[in-house]
Coordinates of C-alpha atoms and ligand atoms in Angstrom, one line a residue:
M1256 CA -71.4 -42.1 -40.7
D1257 CA -67.6 -41.6 -40.6
N1258 CA -66.4 -38.4 -39.2
I1259 CA -64.6 -36.6 -42.0
H1260 CA -63.0 -34.2 -39.5
P1261 CA -61.2 -36.6 -37.1
I1262 CA -59.5 -33.6 -35.4
F1263 CA -62.9 -32.7 -33.9
D1264 CA -62.9 -36.0 -32.0
R1265 CA -60.0 -35.2 -29.8
L1266 CA -58.9 -32.5 -27.6
L1267 CA -56.8 -29.8 -29.2
Q1268 CA -53.1 -30.4 -28.8
R1269 CA -50.2 -28.1 -28.5
E1270 CA -49.2 -29.1 -32.1
D1271 CA -52.5 -27.9 -33.4
R1272 CA -52.0 -24.5 -31.8
E1273 CA -48.4 -24.3 -33.0
K1274 CA -49.6 -25.0 -36.5
L1275 CA -52.1 -22.2 -36.3
L1276 CA -49.4 -19.8 -35.0
N1277 CA -46.8 -21.2 -37.5
Q1278 CA -44.1 -21.7 -34.9
K1279 CA -42.6 -24.1 -32.4
A1280 CA -43.2 -23.0 -28.8
K1281 CA -40.2 -22.9 -26.4
V1282 CA -39.4 -21.4 -23.1
L1283 CA -36.4 -19.0 -23.3
W1284 CA -35.1 -18.8 -19.7
L1285 CA -32.9 -15.7 -19.3
T1286 CA -30.8 -15.9 -16.1
G1287 CA -28.3 -13.3 -14.8
L1288 CA -27.5 -10.7 -12.2
S1289 CA -29.7 -7.7 -11.6
G1290 CA -28.7 -5.1 -14.2
S1291 CA -27.1 -7.8 -16.5
G1292 CA -29.6 -6.9 -19.2
K1293 CA -32.3 -9.5 -19.0
S1294 CA -35.3 -7.2 -19.2
T1295 CA -33.8 -5.0 -21.9
I1296 CA -32.9 -8.0 -24.1
A1297 CA -36.2 -9.8 -23.4
Q1298 CA -38.2 -6.8 -24.5
A1299 CA -36.2 -6.1 -27.6
L1300 CA -36.3 -9.8 -28.5
E1301 CA -40.1 -9.9 -28.0
R1302 CA -40.4 -7.0 -30.4
E1303 CA -38.1 -8.5 -33.0
L1304 CA -40.0 -11.8 -32.8
F1305 CA -43.3 -10.0 -33.2
N1306 CA -42.0 -8.2 -36.2
K1307 CA -41.0 -11.5 -37.7
G1308 CA -44.4 -12.9 -37.2
F1309 CA -43.8 -15.0 -34.0
F1310 CA -46.1 -15.0 -31.0
A1311 CA -44.0 -14.4 -28.0
Q1312 CA -44.6 -13.1 -24.5
V1313 CA -42.2 -11.7 -21.9
L1314 CA -42.7 -12.9 -18.3
D1315 CA -40.9 -10.7 -15.9
G1316 CA -41.0 -9.1 -12.5
D1317 CA -43.5 -6.5 -13.8
N1318 CA -46.2 -8.9 -14.8
I1319 CA -45.5 -11.8 -12.4
R1320 CA -44.0 -10.4 -9.1
S1321 CA -46.5 -7.6 -9.0
G1322 CA -49.5 -9.8 -9.7
I1323 CA -49.8 -13.5 -9.1
N1324 CA -46.6 -13.6 -7.0
S1325 CA -47.3 -10.4 -5.0
N1326 CA -47.5 -12.4 -1.8
L1327 CA -43.9 -13.6 -2.2
G1328 CA -40.7 -12.1 -0.8
F1329 CA -37.0 -13.0 -1.4
S1330 CA -36.3 -15.7 1.2
I1331 CA -34.9 -18.9 -0.3
E1332 CA -38.4 -20.6 0.0
D1333 CA -40.2 -17.7 -1.6
R1334 CA -37.7 -17.5 -4.4
K1335 CA -38.3 -21.2 -5.1
E1336 CA -42.1 -20.7 -5.0
N1337 CA -41.7 -17.7 -7.3
I1338 CA -39.8 -19.8 -9.8
R1339 CA -42.2 -22.7 -9.4
R1340 CA -45.2 -20.6 -10.4
I1341 CA -43.3 -18.9 -13.2
A1342 CA -42.3 -22.2 -14.6
E1343 CA -45.9 -23.5 -14.4
I1344 CA -47.2 -20.4 -16.1
A1345 CA -44.5 -20.8 -18.8
K1346 CA -45.7 -24.3 -19.3
L1347 CA -49.3 -23.2 -19.8
Y1348 CA -48.1 -20.8 -22.5
L1349 CA -45.9 -23.6 -24.0
N1350 CA -49.0 -25.8 -24.3
S1351 CA -50.8 -22.9 -26.0
G1352 CA -48.1 -22.8 -28.6
I1353 CA -46.6 -19.5 -27.4
I1354 CA -42.9 -18.7 -26.9
T1355 CA -42.2 -17.2 -23.5
I1356 CA -39.1 -15.1 -22.7
N1357 CA -38.6 -15.4 -19.0
S1358 CA -36.6 -12.7 -17.4
F1359 CA -35.8 -13.6 -13.8
I1360 CA -32.5 -13.6 -11.9
S1361 CA -33.1 -17.3 -11.0
P1362 CA -29.9 -17.3 -9.0
T1363 CA -29.1 -20.9 -8.2
R1364 CA -28.5 -24.1 -10.3
D1365 CA -31.0 -25.8 -8.1
I1366 CA -33.7 -23.3 -8.8
R1367 CA -33.1 -23.5 -12.6
T1368 CA -33.0 -27.3 -12.6
F1369 CA -36.3 -27.1 -10.8
A1370 CA -37.8 -24.8 -13.4
K1371 CA -36.4 -27.0 -16.2
S1372 CA -38.0 -30.1 -14.6
I1373 CA -41.4 -28.4 -14.6
V1374 CA -41.2 -27.1 -18.2
G1375 CA -39.6 -30.2 -19.6
E1376 CA -36.0 -30.5 -20.7
D1377 CA -36.7 -30.4 -24.5
D1378 CA -38.5 -27.1 -24.3
F1379 CA -36.3 -25.3 -21.8
I1380 CA -33.6 -23.1 -23.4
E1381 CA -31.3 -21.6 -20.8
I1382 CA -29.7 -18.3 -21.8
Y1383 CA -27.0 -16.9 -19.5
I1384 CA -26.9 -13.1 -19.6
N1385 CA -23.3 -12.9 -18.4
T1386 CA -22.3 -9.5 -17.2
P1387 CA -19.6 -8.9 -14.6
I1388 CA -21.0 -7.7 -11.3
E1389 CA -18.8 -4.6 -11.5
I1390 CA -20.6 -3.6 -14.7
C1391 CA -24.1 -4.4 -13.3
E1392 CA -23.2 -2.3 -10.3
A1393 CA -21.9 0.6 -12.3
R1394 CA -25.1 0.5 -14.4
D1395 CA -27.2 0.3 -11.2
V1396 CA -30.3 0.8 -13.3
K1397 CA -32.7 0.8 -10.4
G1398 CA -30.4 2.0 -7.7
L1399 CA -30.6 -1.4 -6.0
Y1400 CA -26.9 -2.1 -5.7
R1401 CA -26.4 1.2 -3.8
K1402 CA -29.2 0.2 -1.5
A1403 CA -27.8 -3.3 -1.0
R1404 CA -24.3 -1.9 -0.3
N1405 CA -25.9 0.5 2.3
G1406 CA -27.6 -2.4 3.9
E1407 CA -31.1 -1.0 3.0
I1408 CA -31.8 -4.3 1.0
K1409 CA -30.8 -7.6 2.5
G1410 CA -30.2 -10.8 0.6
F1411 CA -29.4 -9.0 -2.7
T1412 CA -28.1 -11.4 -5.4
G1413 CA -24.4 -11.0 -6.0
I1414 CA -23.9 -8.9 -2.8
D1415 CA -25.1 -10.9 0.2
S1416 CA -26.9 -13.7 -1.6
P1417 CA -25.2 -16.1 -4.1
Y1418 CA -25.5 -16.2 -7.9
E1419 CA -24.4 -19.5 -9.4
N1420 CA -23.5 -19.2 -13.0
P1421 CA -25.0 -21.8 -15.4
I1422 CA -22.4 -24.6 -16.2
Q1423 CA -23.8 -25.5 -19.6
P1424 CA -26.3 -22.9 -20.8
A1425 CA -27.7 -23.4 -24.3
L1426 CA -26.3 -19.9 -25.0
E1427 CA -24.2 -17.3 -23.2
I1428 CA -24.5 -13.6 -24.0
R1429 CA -21.8 -11.3 -22.8
T1430 CA -23.2 -7.8 -22.7
E1431 CA -20.1 -5.9 -21.6
N1432 CA -18.7 -5.3 -25.0
Q1433 CA -21.8 -5.4 -27.2
D1434 CA -24.9 -3.3 -27.6
V1435 CA -28.5 -4.6 -27.1
Q1436 CA -29.1 -5.2 -30.8
E1437 CA -26.0 -7.4 -31.0
S1438 CA -27.1 -9.4 -28.0
V1439 CA -30.6 -9.8 -29.5
N1440 CA -29.1 -10.9 -32.8
N1441 CA -27.0 -13.5 -31.1
I1442 CA -30.1 -15.0 -29.5
L1443 CA -32.1 -14.8 -32.7
N1444 CA -29.4 -16.7 -34.6
Y1445 CA -29.7 -19.4 -32.1
I1446 CA -33.4 -19.7 -31.7
L1447 CA -34.8 -19.0 -35.1
P1448 CA -33.9 -22.4 -36.5
I1449 CA -35.6 -24.0 -33.4
I1450 CA -38.8 -22.0 -33.5
K1451 CA -39.4 -22.0 -37.2
T1452 CA -41.7 -24.6 -38.6
N1453 CA -39.9 -25.0 -42.0
Ligands
ADP778 P1 -31.9 -6.8 -15.6 O1 -33.3 -7.0 -16.2 O2 -31.0 -8.0 -15.9 O3 -32.0 -6.4 -14.2 P2 -31.9 -4.4 -17.2 O4 -32.3 -4.9 -18.6 O5 -33.0 -3.8 -16.4 O6 -31.2 -5.6 -16.4 O7 -30.7 -3.3 -17.3 C1 -29.6 -3.5 -18.1 C2 -29.0 -2.2 -18.5 O8 -27.8 -2.4 -19.2 C3 -29.9 -1.3 -19.3 O9 -29.7 0.0 -18.9 C4 -29.3 -1.5 -20.7 O10 -29.5 -0.4 -21.5 C5 -27.8 -1.7 -20.4 N1 -27.1 -2.5 -21.5 C6 -25.9 -2.2 -22.0 N2 -25.5 -3.1 -23.0 C7 -26.5 -4.0 -23.0 C8 -26.7 -5.2 -23.7 N3 -25.8 -5.7 -24.6 N4 -27.8 -6.0 -23.5 C9 -28.6 -5.6 -22.5 N5 -28.5 -4.4 -21.8 C10 -27.5 -3.7 -22.0

């Protein structure tokens, strides 16, 4: 007898899950200095997307560095392994139809190219949270710049470890003269047409 439900004959695909969730999955990769506003924007964006009926998940230091990557430090090799695992996790979410908002400094072009190669070029949306270091340092949300200046932290991005700005990000957000809501709206304007199904 012919199977009237041919979908049961094959493994579920990402497209099936996206259809269920009524969205197109993407990886939103926020990069920028410590204190540039990545986490604040990521969390506000996650909330806005949720309110609009999208299924999105922030990946950040709190849920990645403290858990699956708790054995990694901040050497060049460990930063690369950190990003490799994050990109692999984002890809699992992607294949589950879920939008991830990745909030990590990801300081070098090399490291972001690496992440993009794991996720896949078509699904990787690089968003540069561009805030001058003077402003990040003045904000000093976690007191880390002060510690880095005192030499209590070594290899701090922007102080004694490089940050390479993205050359052609999909989107650049300048937070110095805008509030969080404006920054979030700028990202929404860009991504909504991409993640909507109709
Ligand atoms: P990061 O995650 O990049 O280290 P945080 O989000 O922890 O940075 O800190 C950014 C700080 O800057 C917060 O205190 C936030 O309130 C402030 N801020 C001011 N303007 C903005 C903006 N437009 N977008 C994001 N954060 C902003």
